[in-house]
Structures are given as structure tokens and as C-alpha cells.
Tab-separated table of C-alpha atoms in Angstrom:
chain	number	residue	atom	x	y	z
A	3	UNK	CA	8.850	-20.775	33.896
A	4	UNK	CA	9.400	-16.458	33.524
A	5	UNK	CA	6.790	-14.410	35.464
A	6	UNK	CA	5.427	-12.606	32.283
A	7	UNK	CA	4.409	-16.502	30.758
A	8	UNK	CA	2.424	-17.285	34.090
A	9	UNK	CA	0.290	-13.817	33.786
A	10	UNK	CA	0.031	-14.661	30.400
A	11	UNK	CA	-1.250	-18.255	31.032
A	12	UNK	CA	-3.678	-16.719	33.888
A	13	UNK	CA	-5.153	-13.892	31.512
A	14	UNK	CA	-5.487	-16.488	28.732
A	15	UNK	CA	-7.118	-19.467	30.643
A	16	UNK	CA	-9.657	-16.596	32.282
A	17	UNK	CA	-10.319	-15.091	29.004
A	18	UNK	CA	-10.875	-18.865	27.250
A	19	UNK	CA	-14.044	-18.640	29.711
A	20	UNK	CA	-15.142	-14.784	28.872
A	21	UNK	CA	-14.928	-16.679	25.418
A	22	UNK	CA	-17.446	-19.401	25.851
A	23	UNK	CA	-20.066	-16.880	27.845
A	24	UNK	CA	-19.746	-14.439	24.330
A	25	UNK	CA	-20.604	-16.975	21.972
A	26	UNK	CA	-23.749	-18.610	24.185
A	27	UNK	CA	-25.053	-15.232	24.686
A	28	UNK	CA	-24.414	-14.512	21.336
A	29	UNK	CA	-26.184	-18.067	20.364
A	30	UNK	CA	-29.304	-17.570	22.503
A	31	UNK	CA	-29.761	-13.660	21.030
A	32	UNK	CA	-29.749	-15.036	17.486
A	33	UNK	CA	-32.432	-17.652	18.043
A	34	UNK	CA	-34.908	-15.808	20.217
A	35	UNK	CA	-36.882	-12.533	20.025
A	36	UNK	CA	-33.450	-11.058	20.723
A	37	UNK	CA	-32.447	-11.475	17.513
A	38	UNK	CA	-33.582	-7.909	16.187
A	39	UNK	CA	-31.770	-6.407	18.728
A	40	UNK	CA	-28.591	-8.555	17.663
A	41	UNK	CA	-28.564	-7.645	14.132
A	42	UNK	CA	-29.179	-3.831	15.093
A	43	UNK	CA	-26.437	-4.105	17.476
A	44	UNK	CA	-23.996	-5.279	14.664
A	45	UNK	CA	-25.336	-2.799	12.119
A	46	UNK	CA	-24.338	0.043	14.114
A	47	UNK	CA	-22.762	2.618	11.351
A	48	UNK	CA	-19.901	4.281	13.030
A	49	UNK	CA	-17.855	6.524	10.506
A	50	UNK	CA	-14.914	8.818	10.670
A	51	UNK	CA	-14.409	11.528	8.596
A	52	UNK	CA	-11.536	13.860	8.043
A	53	UNK	CA	-12.041	16.682	5.068
A	54	UNK	CA	-12.343	14.178	2.244
A	55	UNK	CA	-10.978	11.061	3.846
A	56	UNK	CA	-14.022	8.852	5.249
A	57	UNK	CA	-14.090	5.379	6.592
A	58	UNK	CA	-17.868	4.375	6.798
A	59	UNK	CA	-19.032	0.677	8.283
A	60	UNK	CA	-21.155	-0.818	10.307
A	61	UNK	CA	-19.955	-1.906	13.770
A	62	UNK	CA	-19.562	-5.879	12.776
A	63	UNK	CA	-16.344	-4.892	10.121
A	64	UNK	CA	-14.941	-2.143	12.674
A	65	UNK	CA	-14.661	-4.955	15.074
A	66	UNK	CA	-13.360	-7.363	12.539
A	67	UNK	CA	-11.094	-5.125	10.898
A	68	UNK	CA	-9.829	-2.416	13.585
A	69	UNK	CA	-10.355	-4.489	16.719
A	70	UNK	CA	-8.491	-7.737	15.168
A	71	UNK	CA	-5.822	-5.955	14.019
A	72	UNK	CA	-5.179	-4.560	17.917
A	73	UNK	CA	-5.360	-8.834	18.679
A	74	UNK	CA	-3.043	-9.207	15.675
A	75	UNK	CA	-0.810	-6.006	17.074
A	76	UNK	CA	-0.835	-8.188	20.263
A	77	UNK	CA	0.151	-11.783	18.223
A	78	UNK	CA	3.106	-9.772	16.638
A	79	UNK	CA	4.680	-7.924	20.373
A	80	UNK	CA	4.287	-11.899	22.268
A	81	UNK	CA	5.686	-13.448	18.979
A	82	UNK	CA	9.042	-12.004	18.908
A	83	UNK	CA	9.296	-11.486	22.801
A	84	UNK	CA	9.297	-15.033	22.609
A	85	UNK	CA	11.353	-15.627	19.753
A	86	UNK	CA	14.217	-13.248	20.893
A	87	UNK	CA	13.493	-13.815	24.455
A	88	UNK	CA	11.324	-16.080	25.677
A	89	UNK	CA	10.083	-20.030	25.227
A	90	UNK	CA	10.741	-19.886	21.519
A	91	UNK	CA	14.510	-18.496	21.722
A	92	UNK	CA	17.116	-20.927	20.271
A	93	UNK	CA	16.634	-23.530	17.798
A	94	UNK	CA	16.643	-26.453	20.298
A	95	UNK	CA	13.405	-24.292	22.078
A	96	UNK	CA	11.652	-23.463	19.065
A	97	UNK	CA	12.091	-26.426	16.626
A	98	UNK	CA	9.579	-29.128	18.381
A	99	UNK	CA	6.726	-26.840	18.683
A	100	UNK	CA	7.188	-25.029	15.504
A	101	UNK	CA	7.351	-28.878	13.547
A	102	UNK	CA	4.092	-29.695	15.428
A	103	UNK	CA	2.408	-26.297	14.624
A	104	UNK	CA	3.401	-27.037	10.605
A	105	UNK	CA	1.779	-30.200	11.200
A	106	UNK	CA	-1.413	-29.045	13.118
A	107	UNK	CA	-1.792	-26.929	9.756
A	108	UNK	CA	-1.258	-29.286	7.314
A	109	UNK	CA	-3.015	-32.102	8.313
A	110	UNK	CA	-6.406	-30.061	9.200
A	111	UNK	CA	-6.620	-28.358	5.390
A	112	UNK	CA	-6.093	-31.562	3.628
A	113	UNK	CA	-8.744	-33.172	5.524
A	114	UNK	CA	-10.754	-30.091	4.608
A	115	UNK	CA	-10.274	-30.450	0.808
A	116	UNK	CA	-11.249	-34.883	1.561
A	117	UNK	CA	-14.245	-33.141	1.863
A	118	UNK	CA	-15.224	-29.720	0.091
A	119	UNK	CA	-11.693	-30.067	-2.355
A	120	UNK	CA	-14.478	-30.643	-5.562
A	121	UNK	CA	-16.369	-27.628	-5.014
A	122	UNK	CA	-15.090	-24.642	-6.194
A	123	UNK	CA	-16.722	-22.242	-3.264
A	124	UNK	CA	-16.427	-24.430	-0.169
A	125	UNK	CA	-12.489	-25.217	-1.153
A	126	UNK	CA	-12.113	-21.591	-0.305
A	127	UNK	CA	-12.336	-22.530	3.455
A	128	UNK	CA	-9.244	-24.937	3.124
A	129	UNK	CA	-7.619	-23.018	6.092
A	130	UNK	CA	-10.539	-22.484	8.922
A	131	UNK	CA	-9.554	-25.504	10.721
A	132	UNK	CA	-5.814	-24.538	10.519
A	133	UNK	CA	-5.980	-22.439	13.411
A	134	UNK	CA	-5.727	-23.082	17.271
A	135	UNK	CA	-7.261	-20.526	19.890
A	136	UNK	CA	-4.886	-19.548	22.260
A	137	UNK	CA	-7.323	-18.161	24.714
A	138	UNK	CA	-9.744	-21.485	24.903
A	139	UNK	CA	-7.419	-23.848	24.563
A	140	UNK	CA	-5.302	-22.572	27.700
A	141	UNK	CA	-8.864	-21.631	29.118
A	142	UNK	CA	-9.667	-25.536	29.388
A	143	UNK	CA	-6.222	-26.761	30.411
A	144	UNK	CA	-6.723	-24.379	33.171
A	145	UNK	CA	-9.183	-26.743	34.645
A	146	UNK	CA	-6.661	-28.952	35.412
A	147	UNK	CA	-4.926	-26.522	37.763
A	148	UNK	CA	-0.778	-27.935	38.954
A	149	UNK	CA	-1.276	-31.152	37.378
A	150	UNK	CA	-0.598	-29.794	34.269
A	151	UNK	CA	3.477	-29.823	33.695
A	152	UNK	CA	5.093	-25.913	32.944
A	153	UNK	CA	6.573	-27.356	29.981
A	154	UNK	CA	2.957	-29.020	28.637
A	155	UNK	CA	2.095	-25.362	28.922
A	156	UNK	CA	4.818	-23.697	27.567
A	157	UNK	CA	4.447	-26.142	24.664
A	158	UNK	CA	0.780	-25.531	23.753
A	159	UNK	CA	1.608	-21.541	23.771
A	160	UNK	CA	4.844	-21.727	21.822
A	161	UNK	CA	2.653	-23.604	19.261
A	162	UNK	CA	-0.151	-21.948	19.334
A	163	UNK	CA	1.329	-18.559	19.247
A	164	UNK	CA	3.764	-20.579	15.764
A	165	UNK	CA	0.112	-21.700	14.701
A	166	UNK	CA	-1.249	-18.020	14.706
A	167	UNK	CA	2.070	-16.546	12.566
A	168	UNK	CA	0.816	-19.397	10.497
A	169	UNK	CA	-2.596	-17.900	9.653
A	170	UNK	CA	-1.392	-14.234	9.327
A	171	UNK	CA	1.079	-15.308	6.702
A	172	UNK	CA	-1.919	-17.463	5.095
A	173	UNK	CA	-4.398	-14.528	5.605
A	174	UNK	CA	-1.444	-12.668	3.466
A	175	UNK	CA	-0.809	-14.683	0.672
A	176	UNK	CA	-4.262	-16.184	0.103
A	177	UNK	CA	-7.076	-14.148	1.262
A	178	UNK	CA	-5.724	-11.025	-0.116
A	179	UNK	CA	-8.336	-10.074	-3.546
A	180	UNK	CA	-7.620	-7.109	-5.760
A	181	UNK	CA	-4.683	-4.580	-4.634
A	182	UNK	CA	-4.383	-0.887	-4.866
A	183	UNK	CA	-0.414	-0.285	-5.649
A	184	UNK	CA	-1.160	3.189	-4.076
A	185	UNK	CA	-2.716	2.600	-0.847
A	186	UNK	CA	0.214	-0.734	-1.323
A	187	UNK	CA	3.285	2.046	-1.769
A	188	UNK	CA	2.108	4.214	1.025
A	189	UNK	CA	1.591	1.276	3.182
A	190	UNK	CA	5.368	0.285	2.135
A	191	UNK	CA	6.305	4.342	3.176
A	192	UNK	CA	4.457	3.392	6.374
A	193	UNK	CA	6.880	0.267	7.332
A	194	UNK	CA	9.530	1.863	6.380
A	195	UNK	CA	9.432	4.657	8.834
A	196	UNK	CA	8.568	2.283	11.337
A	197	UNK	CA	11.960	0.336	10.238
A	198	UNK	CA	13.902	3.439	11.134
A	199	UNK	CA	12.326	3.905	14.346
A	200	UNK	CA	13.245	0.685	15.138
A	201	UNK	CA	16.896	0.926	14.051
A	202	UNK	CA	17.257	4.459	15.979
A	203	UNK	CA	15.774	2.362	18.647
A	204	UNK	CA	12.821	5.083	19.318
A	205	UNK	CA	11.051	3.978	22.706
A	206	UNK	CA	7.629	6.078	22.502
A	207	UNK	CA	5.727	3.753	21.905
A	208	UNK	CA	2.408	6.258	21.128
A	209	UNK	CA	5.051	7.122	17.843
A	210	UNK	CA	4.149	3.554	16.780
A	211	UNK	CA	1.197	3.382	17.502
A	212	UNK	CA	0.234	6.840	15.244
A	213	UNK	CA	2.178	5.334	12.268
A	214	UNK	CA	0.569	2.125	12.961
A	215	UNK	CA	-2.808	3.494	12.491
A	216	UNK	CA	-1.764	5.202	9.350
A	217	UNK	CA	-0.191	1.903	7.954
A	218	UNK	CA	-3.343	0.492	9.219
A	219	UNK	CA	-5.707	2.645	6.926
A	220	UNK	CA	-3.267	2.717	4.299
A	221	UNK	CA	-3.647	-1.493	4.162
A	222	UNK	CA	-7.297	-1.435	4.639
A	223	UNK	CA	-7.436	0.784	1.348
A	224	UNK	CA	-4.849	-1.555	-0.141
A	225	UNK	CA	-7.100	-4.689	-0.414
A	226	UNK	CA	-4.814	-6.756	1.897
A	227	UNK	CA	-6.713	-7.514	5.110
A	228	UNK	CA	-5.791	-4.500	7.578
A	229	UNK	CA	-4.929	-6.788	10.414
A	230	UNK	CA	-1.610	-7.535	8.856
A	231	UNK	CA	-0.914	-3.870	10.203
A	232	UNK	CA	-1.054	-4.623	13.922
A	233	UNK	CA	1.417	-7.488	13.163
A	234	UNK	CA	3.964	-5.342	11.468
A	235	UNK	CA	3.828	-2.766	14.013
A	236	UNK	CA	3.941	-5.307	17.077
A	237	UNK	CA	7.305	-7.031	15.118
A	238	UNK	CA	9.009	-3.346	14.492
A	239	UNK	CA	8.699	-1.843	18.655
A	240	UNK	CA	12.064	-2.400	20.320
A	241	UNK	CA	12.482	-5.082	22.899
A	242	UNK	CA	14.805	-3.087	24.556
A	243	UNK	CA	15.338	0.964	24.358
A	244	UNK	CA	18.516	2.948	24.577
A	245	UNK	CA	17.826	3.340	28.588
A	246	UNK	CA	17.090	-0.634	28.770
A	247	UNK	CA	13.580	0.172	28.984
A	248	UNK	CA	10.946	-2.592	27.209
A	249	UNK	CA	8.727	-0.530	25.025
A	250	UNK	CA	7.430	-3.961	23.634
A	251	UNK	CA	6.865	-5.435	27.146
A	252	UNK	CA	5.316	-2.275	28.901
A	253	UNK	CA	2.493	-2.134	25.141
A	254	UNK	CA	1.908	-5.785	25.333
A	255	UNK	CA	1.341	-5.618	29.300
A	256	UNK	CA	-1.115	-2.618	28.637
A	257	UNK	CA	-2.713	-3.929	25.609
A	258	UNK	CA	-3.292	-7.726	26.839
A	259	UNK	CA	-5.864	-7.329	29.061
A	260	UNK	CA	-7.761	-5.283	26.842
A	261	UNK	CA	-7.704	-7.710	24.707
A	262	UNK	CA	-7.972	-10.973	26.422
A	263	UNK	CA	-11.101	-9.827	28.277
A	264	UNK	CA	-12.995	-7.345	25.670
A	265	UNK	CA	-11.717	-7.558	22.287
A	266	UNK	CA	-12.181	-11.230	21.908
A	267	UNK	CA	-15.288	-11.903	23.795
A	268	UNK	CA	-16.193	-8.822	21.851
A	269	UNK	CA	-15.341	-10.786	18.693
A	270	UNK	CA	-17.064	-14.301	19.909
A	271	UNK	CA	-19.785	-12.391	20.818
A	272	UNK	CA	-20.263	-10.837	17.026
A	273	UNK	CA	-19.310	-13.596	15.100
A	274	UNK	CA	-21.007	-16.607	17.155
A	275	UNK	CA	-24.572	-15.521	16.933
A	276	UNK	CA	-25.495	-18.373	14.102
A	277	UNK	CA	-29.603	-18.545	13.259
A	278	UNK	CA	-30.733	-21.773	13.531
A	279	UNK	CA	-33.600	-21.420	12.157
A	280	UNK	CA	-33.287	-23.117	8.435
A	281	UNK	CA	-30.567	-25.343	9.683
A	282	UNK	CA	-31.489	-28.941	8.725
A	283	UNK	CA	-29.793	-31.802	9.294
A	284	UNK	CA	-28.638	-32.539	5.717
A	285	UNK	CA	-27.083	-29.550	5.903
A	286	UNK	CA	-25.205	-29.905	8.601
A	287	UNK	CA	-24.101	-33.810	7.375
A	288	UNK	CA	-22.624	-31.529	4.002
A	289	UNK	CA	-18.984	-31.675	3.129
A	290	UNK	CA	-18.790	-28.037	4.834
A	291	UNK	CA	-19.319	-28.326	8.125
A	292	UNK	CA	-18.072	-31.785	8.355
A	293	UNK	CA	-15.013	-30.950	6.299
A	294	UNK	CA	-14.605	-27.949	9.524
A	295	UNK	CA	-15.162	-30.480	12.313
A	296	UNK	CA	-13.195	-33.398	10.624
A	297	UNK	CA	-10.397	-30.579	10.383
A	298	UNK	CA	-10.674	-29.805	13.912
A	299	UNK	CA	-11.613	-33.402	15.400
A	300	UNK	CA	-9.639	-35.802	13.577
A	301	UNK	CA	-6.810	-33.162	11.830
A	302	UNK	CA	-5.762	-31.244	14.363
A	303	UNK	CA	-4.562	-33.804	16.124
A	304	UNK	CA	-2.606	-36.458	13.910
A	305	UNK	CA	-0.830	-33.676	12.188
A	306	UNK	CA	0.498	-32.199	15.137
A	307	UNK	CA	0.784	-35.471	16.771
A	308	UNK	CA	2.300	-37.343	13.599
A	309	UNK	CA	4.938	-34.311	13.248
A	310	UNK	CA	6.145	-34.068	16.468
A	311	UNK	CA	6.247	-37.934	16.645
A	312	UNK	CA	8.631	-38.045	13.546
A	313	UNK	CA	10.114	-34.901	14.628
A	314	UNK	CA	11.706	-37.008	17.887
A	315	UNK	CA	12.401	-40.293	16.201
A	316	UNK	CA	14.257	-38.694	13.200
A	317	UNK	CA	16.539	-36.583	16.022
A	318	UNK	CA	15.122	-32.996	14.324
A	319	UNK	CA	13.872	-32.681	18.135
A	320	UNK	CA	13.387	-33.536	21.666
A	321	UNK	CA	10.904	-34.155	23.595
A	322	UNK	CA	10.921	-31.066	26.514
A	323	UNK	CA	11.866	-32.383	29.649
A	324	UNK	CA	8.419	-34.293	32.186
A	325	UNK	CA	6.386	-34.676	29.458
A	326	UNK	CA	5.522	-37.770	27.703
A	327	UNK	CA	4.097	-38.000	24.135
A	328	UNK	CA	0.936	-39.282	25.807
A	329	UNK	CA	0.787	-35.823	26.959
A	330	UNK	CA	1.658	-34.421	23.606
A	331	UNK	CA	-1.383	-36.221	22.002
A	332	UNK	CA	-3.911	-34.759	24.632
A	333	UNK	CA	-2.832	-31.322	24.207
A	334	UNK	CA	-2.615	-31.936	20.077
A	335	UNK	CA	-6.451	-32.908	20.354
A	336	UNK	CA	-7.253	-30.131	23.043
A	337	UNK	CA	-5.106	-27.528	19.874
A	338	UNK	CA	-8.737	-28.523	17.316
A	339	UNK	CA	-10.031	-25.442	19.651
A	340	UNK	CA	-10.345	-23.084	16.226
A	341	UNK	CA	-13.014	-20.953	17.657
A	342	UNK	CA	-11.788	-17.443	17.306
A	343	UNK	CA	-9.398	-17.892	14.839
A	344	UNK	CA	-11.441	-20.358	12.525
A	345	UNK	CA	-14.602	-17.917	13.277
A	346	UNK	CA	-12.214	-14.824	11.704
A	347	UNK	CA	-10.690	-16.974	8.426
A	348	UNK	CA	-14.319	-18.052	7.757
A	349	UNK	CA	-15.665	-14.129	7.242
A	350	UNK	CA	-12.426	-13.829	4.788
A	351	UNK	CA	-13.056	-17.018	3.013
A	352	UNK	CA	-16.794	-16.789	2.348
A	353	UNK	CA	-17.213	-12.899	2.261
A	354	UNK	CA	-19.644	-11.351	-0.485
A	355	UNK	CA	-21.570	-14.634	-0.595
A	356	UNK	CA	-24.566	-16.461	0.472
A	357	UNK	CA	-25.317	-16.049	4.102
A	358	UNK	CA	-25.429	-20.138	4.221
A	359	UNK	CA	-21.318	-20.640	3.724
A	360	UNK	CA	-20.865	-18.728	6.774
A	361	UNK	CA	-23.376	-20.240	8.901
A	362	UNK	CA	-22.792	-23.911	8.156
A	363	UNK	CA	-18.961	-23.116	8.206
A	364	UNK	CA	-19.543	-21.453	12.114
A	365	UNK	CA	-22.070	-24.438	13.129
A	366	UNK	CA	-19.175	-26.886	11.780
A	367	UNK	CA	-16.522	-24.816	13.785
A	368	UNK	CA	-18.627	-25.130	17.075
A	369	UNK	CA	-19.144	-28.516	17.112
A	370	UNK	CA	-15.295	-28.890	16.396
A	371	UNK	CA	-14.186	-26.643	18.931
A	372	UNK	CA	-16.897	-28.070	21.548
A	373	UNK	CA	-15.787	-31.437	20.543
A	374	UNK	CA	-12.004	-30.921	20.756
A	375	UNK	CA	-12.362	-29.083	24.324
A	376	UNK	CA	-14.322	-32.142	25.648
A	377	UNK	CA	-12.053	-34.420	24.173
A	378	UNK	CA	-8.748	-33.006	25.117
A	379	UNK	CA	-9.688	-32.220	28.570
A	380	UNK	CA	-10.812	-35.976	29.688
A	381	UNK	CA	-7.866	-37.035	28.297
A	382	UNK	CA	-5.672	-35.136	29.828
A	383	UNK	CA	-7.194	-36.007	33.254
A	384	UNK	CA	-6.584	-39.948	31.788
A	385	UNK	CA	-2.522	-38.923	30.748
A	386	UNK	CA	-1.517	-36.045	33.469
A	387	UNK	CA	-0.060	-37.323	36.967
A	388	UNK	CA	-2.752	-38.188	39.435
A	389	UNK	CA	-2.655	-35.281	42.287
A	390	UNK	CA	-1.515	-36.181	45.095
A	391	UNK	CA	-3.171	-36.325	48.285
A	392	UNK	CA	-2.138	-34.488	51.792
A	393	UNK	CA	-2.578	-36.494	54.786
A	394	UNK	CA	-5.051	-33.866	56.067
A	395	UNK	CA	-6.904	-34.286	52.969
A	396	UNK	CA	-6.686	-38.404	53.955
A	397	UNK	CA	-8.385	-37.881	56.552
């Protein structure tokens, strides 16, 4: 395993613990006398004005639109690196986690639709359980230490990265409403400039980020979700410069700790503060939270494992060395941790609708993700090799 992947796993594992803490703090504040302070924090007005141009949004929208665009920038950098040089480079390495990821997106969506297909409003949330939270899942896996084979860690990492890429495609095609042709044309011009810079192998990452910021504004104004700008920029920053430099890797090295230790915990804090007053047992047993939770707890493992098993049986893919199907199933359960990505899609699916939809959806996410984390952890404990006991420990 390369030093880059090793460092990535360590960062994500620590970040997963921060996500849990941020979510718990948000839940406590939202359901105590601190609720007012919590809401005031989210509603802080943040405005940028240059001549006639103005962006005026509450802090919660800057977190969800701008900070998450930085997160998706890092996702773009990671996906490109893994596809060209890392754990997904080449058909043999990419095909097994890719097939698993497809199953892990299709099955949860179908399970969700079993519960919500007849409701025109809740049906919009079909993609909520299709996502996997890389940081949270790797954080749980890290609790088992050296018992986890390297190949199993890489499988989870690759699957989750492809999963994120799939969610990006879903956002682009299914969660975009009205489109401004002028803004979209300007965005296309920015993409063309970025492509030219990539073709000329421009190494200055600051130049890409400046054009990327303009691209973000254009996409924001176009009606397409602005976080897509991050992915585009990430894919177009070159892996190699003219003097054997590594612009993409260097930028990822700078941004990754900020994303893991600051941006994602802030996002979790801002979006996990579900007010429980008014929540009823009947509401929790309604199709929306049940569909989300069932999609994460049942749909994820069934889809990932079934597609993985079939791909091995028909010869489309090979099971990676040193791991077995029992371990693959345990990891597929762990992938039911949707959390930040699922919460993000919830915001898109029920934007502008009654808050009750977001509340019950987020409760379904919290219940489903927590259950998947506990089940996945204990299943991994059972199926992984027992830790070797040294003679000194035996004494």
C-alpha cells in the first residue's frame, strides 16, 4: 500500500470520530435551551458584493454550497489519482469495487422506493440511502487496527470513492431544477479554459482555483448544484507538471486535512441538529424514515454483496488476494453508513418543502447509519483473523 493511501486512511479514520462528535453536539444543542444559539449560528448572514454582483446567503447555505464544493474538489483529485495511478488504475483493479459500488447504489434506492414509490414528494429522496460516508466507514474499520487486511481497506476506499462519483452524477442529472442558459454558457467557457490549462500542463494550482471559483459562481447561478464545480476542477488539475512536479497531489495534500478535520465536521454540525420535539413514534414508523433506514441497513449490504458475488461467479472480476466473501459482506454492511453524503442529498431532495420531510429523513439516516456502523463493526470482529498473542502477552 502506497504512502499516500496509508496517510489517506489515517486521516479519514480520525475524521470519522470528529464527525460523530460534531453530530452529537448538534443534536444536543438542537434539543436543549442552546437551540436558539444553534439556529442563530446557522442563520448568520454572509454577503459578498463586488460592484453590481452580490451573493447574500445565510451561513448554512455557504457551508452546504461552498464548503462542500471544496470537499468535492478533493473527491475529484482523489478519484482522478486513484483511476490513473492508484487502487483503481487498470481494469483488473477497478472492476471489482466498481461493480460492488453500482450494486450499492441501485439496491438501496430500490428498497427506499418500496416504501416511498407511491408518494410524489418522498419519492424525490430515492438517492438518500445510495451514498457512503468514507470518513465514518473508515473510522469504524480503524477501530479493528492491524487485524484488517490492506486489500480490504483498499476495497472499502475504492468502493466509497466510486460511490461518491456516482452520487455526483446523480446530483447533476436528478437534483437540478431550472437552468440559466447564460450562466451555464459562462460555466462552459470556464471549463474550456481549465481544459486548455490542463492540455498546456499549467502547474500553478492557484490559477486553477481562481478559474474554479468563477466556475463555482457560474454554476451556482445556473441552477445546477454548485458543488459540481469542485469535481470538475479536481479532474482538470494535472497529475504531472512539465518539470516532474505533482500539482494535483500537492493540492490534495494541502486540502485533505482541512476537509477531514474542519469542513466535514462543520457540515455534520450544521446539518445534524434535528429537533426531536414533535417527533412521534408513528412518524418514525412512517415510510420516509423507514425507507431511508432500510435502504442503508438492508439495501447497501444486499446490493454490494450480491453484485460482488455475481461478478466473481461469472468471471467478470476476481476476489482480491487475502480477503474472502465473508469479509466483503461485513464491509458491505459497513457501507450502510451514509451520514454526511446522505444528509447532503436530503437537503437537495426536500429543499423548499416542509421541514418535517428533512427531519424524518435525517432521523432515518442517523438510525440507519448508526445501526450499520455497529453491525459492520461486530461482523468484522467475527470474520477477521484473530490478533496474534505474543509470548510476552500470554505471560
